[in-house]
Amino acid sequence: MISKLVLATSNQGKLREFEDYFRDFPLTIALKPSNLEVEETGTSFRDNAILKATQVASALGEWALADDSGLMVDGLGGAPGIYSARYAPTPQQCIERVLKELEGESRRRAQFVCAVAVASGDGELVLFAEGICEGEILTELRGNDGFGYDPIFFVPEYDQTFAEMSRDLKNKISHRGLALAKILPELKALIKLS
Ligand code: ITT
């Protein structure tokens, strides 16, 4: 039976975006208790998304959805990657570190990657998908919206950074949006079956 889904994240930026996707969804959306933290010991986005979804689901006995995501920069050999949230103490310092490490580097292509996993109340993985959004790292910040690395992630096709885009546009083209689009039909089907 799936009637309620716990969003297994402590990241307010992700949370706001998830709420947009699930606004008209026929499910009760709940938040993970803040004291329930999962250690991200995996070596890939996939591993960590599955860890977070299955551990939160089994701890609460509820269906849970987790996202593990990050920025991979070509000129940095794919860093910060799965360490994106831990690259520096604050999001601002994370951006500063990436810009500093890219000084004088012409390979500024980058991709945001998102792995999403949904686990059932017994802690079993039920759905998994990944989404990728291609872009470039600017030399300075542009835009005030979004979160994390959004002000330096430029999408040439739209001539905007993620932090300059409307929320609707980011939700449509982002790594998170693309990953969720792959699992939402199956999630809806599961709700109907129950
Ligand atoms: P939870 O594990 O609680 O969900 P977290 O922030 O620790 O939160 P991750 O380990 O998945 O989550 O790290 C993702 C980091 O990647 C996030 O903190 C941002 O720095 C960056 N990131 C991911 N998606 C992003 C986006 O859409 N815009 C900007 N930065 C993003």
Short mmCIF file of C-alpha atoms and ligand atoms in Angstrom, two decimals:
data_model
loop_
_atom_site.label_atom_id
_atom_site.label_comp_id
_atom_site.label_asym_id
_atom_site.label_seq_id
_atom_site.Cartn_x
_atom_site.Cartn_y
_atom_site.Cartn_z
CA MET A 1 0.00 0.00 0.00
CA ILE A 2 1.43 3.34 -0.91
CA SER A 3 -0.44 6.37 0.34
CA LYS A 4 2.37 8.30 1.94
CA LEU A 5 5.90 9.09 0.77
CA VAL A 6 8.70 10.38 2.99
CA LEU A 7 11.20 12.69 1.31
CA ALA A 8 14.54 11.50 2.68
CA THR A 9 16.50 14.75 2.51
CA SER A 10 17.74 17.48 4.84
CA ASN A 11 18.58 19.81 1.95
CA GLN A 12 16.06 22.69 1.83
CA GLY A 13 16.84 23.44 -1.83
CA LYS A 14 16.06 19.91 -2.95
CA LEU A 15 12.99 19.89 -0.74
CA ARG A 16 11.48 22.98 -2.38
CA GLU A 17 11.96 21.36 -5.79
CA PHE A 18 10.46 18.03 -4.68
CA GLU A 19 7.44 19.88 -3.34
CA ASP A 20 6.92 21.39 -6.80
CA TYR A 21 7.00 17.95 -8.47
CA PHE A 22 4.66 16.39 -5.95
CA ARG A 23 2.25 19.33 -5.62
CA ASP A 24 -0.63 17.63 -7.47
CA PHE A 25 0.40 14.09 -6.70
CA PRO A 26 -2.18 11.79 -5.06
CA LEU A 27 0.10 11.03 -2.11
CA THR A 28 0.67 12.44 1.34
CA ILE A 29 4.18 13.85 1.30
CA ALA A 30 6.06 13.85 4.58
CA LEU A 31 9.49 14.97 5.65
CA LYS A 32 12.22 12.84 7.13
CA PRO A 33 12.72 13.62 10.84
CA SER A 34 15.84 15.78 11.14
CA ASN A 35 17.46 13.43 13.69
CA LEU A 36 17.35 10.53 11.23
CA GLU A 37 20.63 10.94 9.36
CA VAL A 38 22.10 8.39 6.95
CA GLU A 39 25.85 8.22 6.46
CA GLU A 40 26.72 8.49 2.76
CA THR A 41 29.32 5.75 2.58
CA GLY A 42 28.68 4.79 -1.06
CA THR A 43 31.11 5.42 -3.91
CA SER A 44 28.53 6.51 -6.49
CA PHE A 45 25.42 8.67 -6.71
CA ARG A 46 23.48 5.45 -7.21
CA ASP A 47 24.84 3.76 -4.06
CA ASN A 48 24.18 6.80 -1.90
CA ALA A 49 20.63 7.39 -3.19
CA ILE A 50 19.78 3.74 -2.53
CA LEU A 51 21.38 3.86 0.94
CA LYS A 52 19.37 6.94 1.91
CA ALA A 53 16.04 5.68 0.56
CA THR A 54 16.28 2.14 1.97
CA GLN A 55 17.59 3.16 5.39
CA VAL A 56 15.03 5.93 5.92
CA ALA A 57 12.22 3.65 4.67
CA SER A 58 13.15 0.80 7.00
CA ALA A 59 13.75 3.09 10.00
CA LEU A 60 10.27 4.63 9.61
CA GLY A 61 8.41 1.70 8.09
CA GLU A 62 7.20 4.06 5.34
CA TRP A 63 7.85 4.49 1.60
CA ALA A 64 10.76 6.88 1.12
CA LEU A 65 12.33 8.75 -1.79
CA ALA A 66 15.94 9.91 -1.74
CA ASP A 67 18.11 11.88 -4.14
CA ASP A 68 21.87 11.85 -4.33
CA SER A 69 23.20 14.46 -6.65
CA GLY A 70 26.17 16.61 -7.47
CA LEU A 71 28.22 18.58 -9.93
CA MET A 72 30.91 16.94 -12.09
CA VAL A 73 33.35 19.35 -13.71
CA ASP A 74 35.46 18.14 -16.66
CA GLY A 75 38.44 20.37 -15.85
CA LEU A 76 38.48 18.97 -12.30
CA GLY A 77 38.43 15.33 -13.34
CA GLY A 78 34.76 14.99 -12.37
CA ALA A 79 35.09 16.67 -8.95
CA PRO A 80 33.35 17.58 -6.73
CA GLY A 81 31.02 14.72 -7.80
CA ILE A 82 29.59 12.74 -4.89
CA TYR A 83 31.45 15.11 -2.54
CA SER A 84 29.58 18.19 -3.83
CA ALA A 85 27.83 18.88 -0.51
CA ARG A 86 31.07 18.39 1.42
CA TYR A 87 33.49 20.26 -0.86
CA ALA A 88 33.75 23.18 1.62
CA PRO A 89 31.94 24.17 4.83
CA THR A 90 29.27 26.38 3.17
CA PRO A 91 27.63 26.46 -0.29
CA GLN A 92 29.29 29.85 -0.93
CA GLN A 93 32.70 28.39 -0.08
CA CYS A 94 32.00 25.36 -2.29
CA ILE A 95 31.45 27.72 -5.22
CA GLU A 96 34.59 29.69 -4.37
CA ARG A 97 36.63 26.49 -4.25
CA VAL A 98 35.40 25.33 -7.67
CA LEU A 99 36.07 28.76 -9.22
CA LYS A 100 39.55 28.89 -7.71
CA GLU A 101 40.44 25.39 -8.85
CA LEU A 102 39.25 26.25 -12.37
CA GLU A 103 41.32 29.44 -12.67
CA GLY A 104 43.16 29.34 -16.00
CA GLU A 105 41.35 26.14 -17.02
CA SER A 106 39.64 26.17 -20.40
CA ARG A 107 37.74 22.91 -19.91
CA ARG A 108 34.71 24.35 -18.14
CA ARG A 109 32.12 21.85 -19.28
CA ALA A 110 30.24 20.25 -16.42
CA GLN A 111 27.24 18.11 -15.67
CA PHE A 112 24.83 17.91 -12.81
CA VAL A 113 23.91 14.31 -12.01
CA CYS A 114 20.98 13.12 -9.92
CA ALA A 115 20.16 9.60 -8.77
CA VAL A 116 16.71 9.06 -7.26
CA ALA A 117 15.64 5.95 -5.40
CA VAL A 118 12.31 4.93 -3.91
CA ALA A 119 12.10 2.23 -1.26
CA SER A 120 9.03 0.56 0.23
CA GLY A 121 8.24 0.47 3.95
CA ASP A 122 10.14 -2.80 4.40
CA GLY A 123 13.32 -1.11 3.15
CA GLU A 124 13.35 -2.73 -0.31
CA LEU A 125 14.45 -0.72 -3.34
CA VAL A 126 11.50 -0.40 -5.74
CA LEU A 127 12.36 2.38 -8.20
CA PHE A 128 15.62 3.92 -9.38
CA ALA A 129 16.60 6.41 -12.10
CA GLU A 130 19.31 8.89 -13.00
CA GLY A 131 19.18 12.24 -14.76
CA ILE A 132 21.98 14.38 -16.21
CA CYS A 133 21.99 18.05 -17.19
CA GLU A 134 24.91 19.42 -19.23
CA GLY A 135 26.30 22.93 -18.81
CA GLU A 136 29.37 25.07 -18.24
CA ILE A 137 30.97 26.65 -15.20
CA LEU A 138 31.08 30.45 -15.42
CA THR A 139 33.95 32.53 -14.02
CA GLU A 140 31.60 34.49 -11.78
CA LEU A 141 28.19 34.10 -10.14
CA ARG A 142 24.95 34.97 -11.97
CA GLY A 143 21.43 34.92 -10.52
CA ASN A 144 19.87 34.71 -7.07
CA ASP A 145 17.52 31.74 -7.16
CA GLY A 146 18.02 28.04 -6.58
CA PHE A 147 20.64 26.64 -4.22
CA GLY A 148 24.12 25.12 -4.07
CA TYR A 149 26.16 25.57 -7.24
CA ASP A 150 23.25 27.06 -9.26
CA PRO A 151 24.79 30.57 -9.72
CA ILE A 152 27.85 29.20 -11.59
CA PHE A 153 26.08 26.49 -13.63
CA PHE A 154 25.27 27.96 -17.04
CA VAL A 155 23.05 26.18 -19.57
CA PRO A 156 23.99 27.52 -23.04
CA GLU A 157 20.74 26.35 -24.65
CA TYR A 158 18.78 28.77 -22.44
CA ASP A 159 21.53 31.38 -22.00
CA GLN A 160 20.90 31.30 -18.24
CA THR A 161 22.39 29.84 -15.09
CA PHE A 162 20.23 27.59 -12.94
CA ALA A 163 20.04 30.54 -10.50
CA GLU A 164 18.61 32.83 -13.22
CA MET A 165 15.98 30.40 -14.50
CA SER A 166 12.37 30.32 -13.45
CA ARG A 167 11.68 27.47 -11.08
CA ASP A 168 9.48 25.84 -13.71
CA LEU A 169 12.26 25.83 -16.28
CA LYS A 170 14.87 24.48 -13.88
CA ASN A 171 12.43 21.77 -12.77
CA LYS A 172 11.86 20.77 -16.38
CA ILE A 173 15.45 20.52 -17.59
CA SER A 174 17.45 19.79 -14.44
CA HIS A 175 19.14 16.53 -13.53
CA ARG A 176 16.56 16.15 -10.75
CA GLY A 177 13.64 16.86 -13.07
CA LEU A 178 14.90 14.35 -15.64
CA ALA A 179 15.48 11.63 -13.04
CA LEU A 180 12.07 12.15 -11.45
CA ALA A 181 10.31 12.20 -14.82
CA LYS A 182 11.55 8.63 -15.35
CA ILE A 183 10.06 7.27 -12.13
CA LEU A 184 6.90 9.33 -11.62
CA PRO A 185 4.76 7.28 -14.05
CA GLU A 186 5.76 4.07 -12.24
CA LEU A 187 5.13 5.67 -8.89
CA LYS A 188 1.65 6.69 -10.06
CA ALA A 189 1.02 3.15 -11.25
CA LEU A 190 2.01 1.80 -7.82
CA ILE A 191 -0.41 4.18 -6.13
CA LYS A 192 -3.25 2.98 -8.39
CA LEU A 193 -2.47 -0.65 -7.67
CA SER A 194 -2.63 -0.18 -3.94
P1 ITT B 1 20.55 15.08 1.55
O1 ITT B 1 21.59 13.99 1.49
O2 ITT B 1 19.97 15.26 2.91
O3 ITT B 1 19.52 14.96 0.48
P2 ITT B 1 22.76 16.76 0.67
O4 ITT B 1 22.87 18.21 0.33
O5 ITT B 1 23.80 16.20 1.60
O6 ITT B 1 21.29 16.50 1.25
P3 ITT B 1 23.81 15.26 -1.55
O7 ITT B 1 24.79 14.47 -0.76
O8 ITT B 1 23.03 14.59 -2.63
O9 ITT B 1 22.71 15.92 -0.64
O10 ITT B 1 24.62 16.49 -2.15
C1 ITT B 1 24.11 17.19 -3.20
C2 ITT B 1 24.92 18.49 -3.35
O11 ITT B 1 25.12 18.72 -4.75
C3 ITT B 1 24.11 19.66 -2.84
O12 ITT B 1 24.42 19.93 -1.48
C4 ITT B 1 24.57 20.77 -3.77
O13 ITT B 1 25.80 21.30 -3.33
C5 ITT B 1 24.81 20.04 -5.07
N1 ITT B 1 23.59 20.04 -5.90
C6 ITT B 1 22.79 18.99 -6.20
N2 ITT B 1 21.75 19.37 -6.96
C7 ITT B 1 21.90 20.70 -7.14
C8 ITT B 1 21.14 21.67 -7.81
O14 ITT B 1 19.99 21.39 -8.42
N3 ITT B 1 21.58 22.92 -7.79
C9 ITT B 1 22.72 23.26 -7.16
N4 ITT B 1 23.49 22.42 -6.47
C10 ITT B 1 23.08 21.13 -6.46
#
